[in-house]
Coordinates of C-alpha atoms in Angstrom, one line a residue:
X1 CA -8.1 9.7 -36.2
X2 CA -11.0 7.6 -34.9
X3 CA -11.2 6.0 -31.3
X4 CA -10.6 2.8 -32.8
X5 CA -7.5 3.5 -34.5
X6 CA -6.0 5.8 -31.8
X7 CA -6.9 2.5 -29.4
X8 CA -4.8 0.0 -32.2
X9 CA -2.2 2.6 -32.1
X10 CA -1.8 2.8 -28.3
X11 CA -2.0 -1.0 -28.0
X12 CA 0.7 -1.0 -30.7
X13 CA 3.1 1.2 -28.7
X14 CA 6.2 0.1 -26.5
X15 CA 6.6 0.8 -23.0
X16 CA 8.8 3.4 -23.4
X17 CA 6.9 5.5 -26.2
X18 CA 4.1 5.1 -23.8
X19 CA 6.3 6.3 -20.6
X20 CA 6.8 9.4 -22.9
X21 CA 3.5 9.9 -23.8
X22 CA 1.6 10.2 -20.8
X23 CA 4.9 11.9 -18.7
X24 CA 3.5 15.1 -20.8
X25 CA 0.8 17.3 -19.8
X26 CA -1.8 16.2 -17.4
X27 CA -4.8 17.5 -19.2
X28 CA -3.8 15.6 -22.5
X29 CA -2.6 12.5 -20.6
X30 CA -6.2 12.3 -19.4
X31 CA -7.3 12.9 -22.9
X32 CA -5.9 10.1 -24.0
X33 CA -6.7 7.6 -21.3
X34 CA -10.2 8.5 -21.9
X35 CA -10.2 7.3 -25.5
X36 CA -8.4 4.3 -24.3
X37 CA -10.7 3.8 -21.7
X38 CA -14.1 4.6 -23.5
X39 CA -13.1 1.5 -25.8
X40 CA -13.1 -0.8 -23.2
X41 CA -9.5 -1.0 -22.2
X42 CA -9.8 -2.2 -18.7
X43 CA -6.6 -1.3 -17.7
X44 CA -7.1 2.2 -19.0
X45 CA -10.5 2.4 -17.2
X46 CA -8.8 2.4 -13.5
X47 CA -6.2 4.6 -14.4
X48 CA -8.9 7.1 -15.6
X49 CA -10.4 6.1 -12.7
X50 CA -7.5 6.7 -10.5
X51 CA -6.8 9.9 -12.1
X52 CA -10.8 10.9 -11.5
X53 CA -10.2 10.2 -7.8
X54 CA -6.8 12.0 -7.3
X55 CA -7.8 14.8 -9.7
X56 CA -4.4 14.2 -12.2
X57 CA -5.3 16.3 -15.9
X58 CA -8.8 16.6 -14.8
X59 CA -11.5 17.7 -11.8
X60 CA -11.5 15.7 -8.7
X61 CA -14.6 13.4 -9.4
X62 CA -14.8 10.5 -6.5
X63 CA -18.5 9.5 -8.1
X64 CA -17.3 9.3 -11.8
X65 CA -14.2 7.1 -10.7
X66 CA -15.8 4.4 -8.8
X67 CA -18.4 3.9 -12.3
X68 CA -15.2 3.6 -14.3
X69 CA -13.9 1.2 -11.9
X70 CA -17.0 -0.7 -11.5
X71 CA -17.1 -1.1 -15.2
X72 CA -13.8 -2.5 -15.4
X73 CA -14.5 -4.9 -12.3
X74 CA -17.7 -6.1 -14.6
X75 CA -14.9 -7.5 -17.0
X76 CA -12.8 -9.3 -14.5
X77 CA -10.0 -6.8 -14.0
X78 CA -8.5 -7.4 -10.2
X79 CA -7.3 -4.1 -10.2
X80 CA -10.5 -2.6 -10.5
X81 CA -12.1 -4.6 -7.9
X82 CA -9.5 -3.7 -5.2
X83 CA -10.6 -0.1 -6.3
X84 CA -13.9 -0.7 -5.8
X85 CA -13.1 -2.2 -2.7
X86 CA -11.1 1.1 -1.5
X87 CA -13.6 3.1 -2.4
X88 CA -16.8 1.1 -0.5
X89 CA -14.3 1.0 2.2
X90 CA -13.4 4.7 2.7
X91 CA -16.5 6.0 1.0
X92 CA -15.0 7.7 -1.8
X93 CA -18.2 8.3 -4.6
X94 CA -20.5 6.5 -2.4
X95 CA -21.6 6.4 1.2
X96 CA -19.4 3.4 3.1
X97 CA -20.1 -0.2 3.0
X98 CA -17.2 -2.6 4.5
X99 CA -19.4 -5.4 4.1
X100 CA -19.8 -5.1 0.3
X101 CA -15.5 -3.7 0.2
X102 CA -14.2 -6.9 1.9
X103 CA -16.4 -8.9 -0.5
X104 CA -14.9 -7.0 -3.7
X105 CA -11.4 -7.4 -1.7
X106 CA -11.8 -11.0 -1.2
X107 CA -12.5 -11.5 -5.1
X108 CA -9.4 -9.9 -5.9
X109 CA -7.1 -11.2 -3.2
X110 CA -8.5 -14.9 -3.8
X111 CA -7.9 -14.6 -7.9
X112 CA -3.8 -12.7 -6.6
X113 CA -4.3 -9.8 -6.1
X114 CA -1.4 -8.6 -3.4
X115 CA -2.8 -5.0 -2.3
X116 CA -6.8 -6.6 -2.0
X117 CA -4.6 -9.9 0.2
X118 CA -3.7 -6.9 2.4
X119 CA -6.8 -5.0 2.4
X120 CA -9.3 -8.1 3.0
X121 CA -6.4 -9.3 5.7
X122 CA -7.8 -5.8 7.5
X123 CA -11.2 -6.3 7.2
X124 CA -10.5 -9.9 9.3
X125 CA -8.1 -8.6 11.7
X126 CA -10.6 -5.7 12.7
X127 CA -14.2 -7.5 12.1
X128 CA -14.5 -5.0 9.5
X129 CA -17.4 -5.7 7.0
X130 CA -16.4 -9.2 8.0
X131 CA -16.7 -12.0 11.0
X132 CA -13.2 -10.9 12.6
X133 CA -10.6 -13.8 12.0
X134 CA -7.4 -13.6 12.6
X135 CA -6.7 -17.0 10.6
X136 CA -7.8 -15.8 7.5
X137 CA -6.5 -12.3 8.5
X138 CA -2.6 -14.0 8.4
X139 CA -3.4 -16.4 5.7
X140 CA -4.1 -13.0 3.5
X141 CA -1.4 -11.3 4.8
X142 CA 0.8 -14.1 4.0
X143 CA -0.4 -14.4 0.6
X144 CA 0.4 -10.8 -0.1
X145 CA 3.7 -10.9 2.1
X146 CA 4.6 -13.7 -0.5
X147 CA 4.3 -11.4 -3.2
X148 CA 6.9 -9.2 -2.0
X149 CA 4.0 -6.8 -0.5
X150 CA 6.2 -4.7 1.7
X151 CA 3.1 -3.3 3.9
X152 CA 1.8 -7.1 4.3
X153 CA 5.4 -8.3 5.3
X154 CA 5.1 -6.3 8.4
X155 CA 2.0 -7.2 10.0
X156 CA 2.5 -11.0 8.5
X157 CA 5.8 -10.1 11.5
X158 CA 3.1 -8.7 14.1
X159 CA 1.0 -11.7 13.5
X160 CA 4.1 -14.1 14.2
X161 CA 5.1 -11.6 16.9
X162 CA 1.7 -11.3 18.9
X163 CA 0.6 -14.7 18.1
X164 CA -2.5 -13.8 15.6
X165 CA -4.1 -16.0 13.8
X166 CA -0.6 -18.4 13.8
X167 CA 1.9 -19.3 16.9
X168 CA 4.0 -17.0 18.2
X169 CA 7.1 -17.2 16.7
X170 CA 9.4 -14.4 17.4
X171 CA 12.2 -15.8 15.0
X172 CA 9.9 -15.5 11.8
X173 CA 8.5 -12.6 13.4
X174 CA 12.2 -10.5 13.1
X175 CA 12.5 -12.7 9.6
X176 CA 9.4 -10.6 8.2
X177 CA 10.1 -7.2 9.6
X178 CA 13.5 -7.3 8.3
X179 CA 11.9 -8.2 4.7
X180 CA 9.5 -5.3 5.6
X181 CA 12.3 -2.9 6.3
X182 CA 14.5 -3.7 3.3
X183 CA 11.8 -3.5 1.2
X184 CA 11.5 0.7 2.4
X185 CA 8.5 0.1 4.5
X186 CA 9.1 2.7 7.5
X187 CA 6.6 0.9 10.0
X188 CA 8.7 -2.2 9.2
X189 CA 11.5 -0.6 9.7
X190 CA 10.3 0.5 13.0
X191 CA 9.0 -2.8 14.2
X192 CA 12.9 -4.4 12.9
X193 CA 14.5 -2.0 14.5
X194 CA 12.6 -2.8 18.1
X195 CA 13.8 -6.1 17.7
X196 CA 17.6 -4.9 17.0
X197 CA 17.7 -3.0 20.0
X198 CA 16.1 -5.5 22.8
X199 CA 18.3 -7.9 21.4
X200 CA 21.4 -5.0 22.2
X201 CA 22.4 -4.5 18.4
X202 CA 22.5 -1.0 19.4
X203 CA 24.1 0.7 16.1
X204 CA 21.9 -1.5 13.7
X205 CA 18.7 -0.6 15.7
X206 CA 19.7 3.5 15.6
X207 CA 20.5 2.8 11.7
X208 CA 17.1 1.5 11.4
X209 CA 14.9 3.9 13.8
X210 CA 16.6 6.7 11.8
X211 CA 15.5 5.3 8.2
X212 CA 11.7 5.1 10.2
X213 CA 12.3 8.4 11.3
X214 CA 12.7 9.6 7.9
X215 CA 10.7 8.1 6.4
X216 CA 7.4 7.6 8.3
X217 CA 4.2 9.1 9.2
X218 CA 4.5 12.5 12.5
X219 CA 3.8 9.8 14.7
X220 CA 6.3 7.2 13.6
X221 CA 8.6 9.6 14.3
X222 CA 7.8 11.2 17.6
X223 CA 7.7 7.5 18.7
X224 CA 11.5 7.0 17.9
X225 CA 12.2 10.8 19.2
X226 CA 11.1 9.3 22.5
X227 CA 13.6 6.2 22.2
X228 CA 16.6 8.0 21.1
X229 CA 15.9 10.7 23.5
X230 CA 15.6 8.4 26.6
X231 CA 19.2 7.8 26.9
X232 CA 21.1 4.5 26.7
X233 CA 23.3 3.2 24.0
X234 CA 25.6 5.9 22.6
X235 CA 24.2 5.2 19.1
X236 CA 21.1 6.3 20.3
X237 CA 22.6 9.4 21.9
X238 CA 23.8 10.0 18.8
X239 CA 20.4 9.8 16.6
X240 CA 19.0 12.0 19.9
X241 CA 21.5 14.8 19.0
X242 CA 20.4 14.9 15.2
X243 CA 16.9 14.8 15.6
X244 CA 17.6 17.8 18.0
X245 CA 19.9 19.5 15.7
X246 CA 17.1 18.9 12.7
X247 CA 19.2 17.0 10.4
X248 CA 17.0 14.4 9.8
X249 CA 13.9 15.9 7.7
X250 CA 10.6 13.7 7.4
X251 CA 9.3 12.6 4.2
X252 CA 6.0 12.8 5.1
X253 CA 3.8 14.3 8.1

């Protein structure tokens, strides 16, 4: 079977057939993605790309995944130019330049892109490649936020909390980091659960400080070791004595 045909045949595919497909081995996932994406499959093209820079079915290759994803941001593909983006930006495949990232991030974000919103949103908060301005740094974030982005919905909350780029507004502020926390960001949850306990909704706030716990980076969680550990409200007592006892295990480090 040529390229061409194996490229009808993928297109022709449903989702779950191609769920199964590349759920198999790594090496032949890759294998196939390849064909896809030597065809000129944008799509295909950043997830070979992707799987280049995470090395998924194939050597870890940071130089060979930003040309795939250059060529797919030559055809338009959003996707790819938030990958581009990340990649200028960290200096994955390529030595950094934020300038040239937070114009690929802008391109994306300004044609929808919700992840490039909230990347480009960074790169005005912190003068990053770009004149800092927190204006546009909200507006992105707001964008994104809008699109259910769960990251974007908590600093959209810091914004309204700190004042940044829009009046402070503690009332929308709590609005977003609630969004944030429901959505399973643990730095949303975090933030929400701040809020819960100035405002003396002790046994929410421990809830919530827990799920951060849990969920969030070493330092998310040594920060709410600190709150439950400093006494107070019973519920907090209570999350003290199980971070003590080591019943709550972290997700990540």
């Amino acid at each position: 079977m040529d390229r061409v045909s194996i490229t009808l045949l993928l297109g022709q595919m449903s989702t779950p057939r191609l769920r199964a497909l590349f759920a198999q081995d790594a090496r032949r996932a890759a294998d196939w993605v390849f064909v896809a994406a030597a065809e000129g499959l944008t799509q295909a093209q950043v997830c070979y790309g992707r799987m280049l820079l995470a090395g998924t079915g194939l050597p870890q290759d940071p130089v060979q995944a930003l040309k795939w994803f250059r060529r797919a941001a030559s055809s338009g593909d959003i996707d790819a130019m938030n990958m581009v983006g990340r990649c200028l930006d960290q200096g994955w495949g390529t030595p950094e330049d934020p300038a040239a990232a937070a114009e690929y991030f802008r391109r994306a974000a300004d044609a929808g892109h919700a992840w490039a919103q909230y990347n480009v949103g960074h790169a005005y908060l912190d003068g990053r490649g770009a004149t800092r301005d927190r204006t546009l740094a909200y507006r992105y974030y707001l964008m994104a936020a809008e699109q259910q982005h769960d990251r974007a919905m908590s600093l959209v909350g810091r914004c309204c909390e700190e004042g940044w780029g829009t009046p402070r507004n503690l009332g929308a502020a709590a609005d977003w980091y609630r969004r944030s926390a429901e959505a399973g960001y643990f730095r949303g949850q975090y933030n929400w659960a701040s809020l819960l306990l100035k405002a003396g909704r002790f046994e929410e706030a421990a809830t919530w400080f827990e799920r951060a716990a849990v969920g969030g980076t070493a330092a998310v969680r040594r920060a709410v070791e600190l709150i439950a550990r400093a006494g107070g409200p019973r519920a907090l007592q209570k999350l003290a004595a199980r971070l003590n006892a080591g019943q709550l295990s972290p997700a990540s480090s």
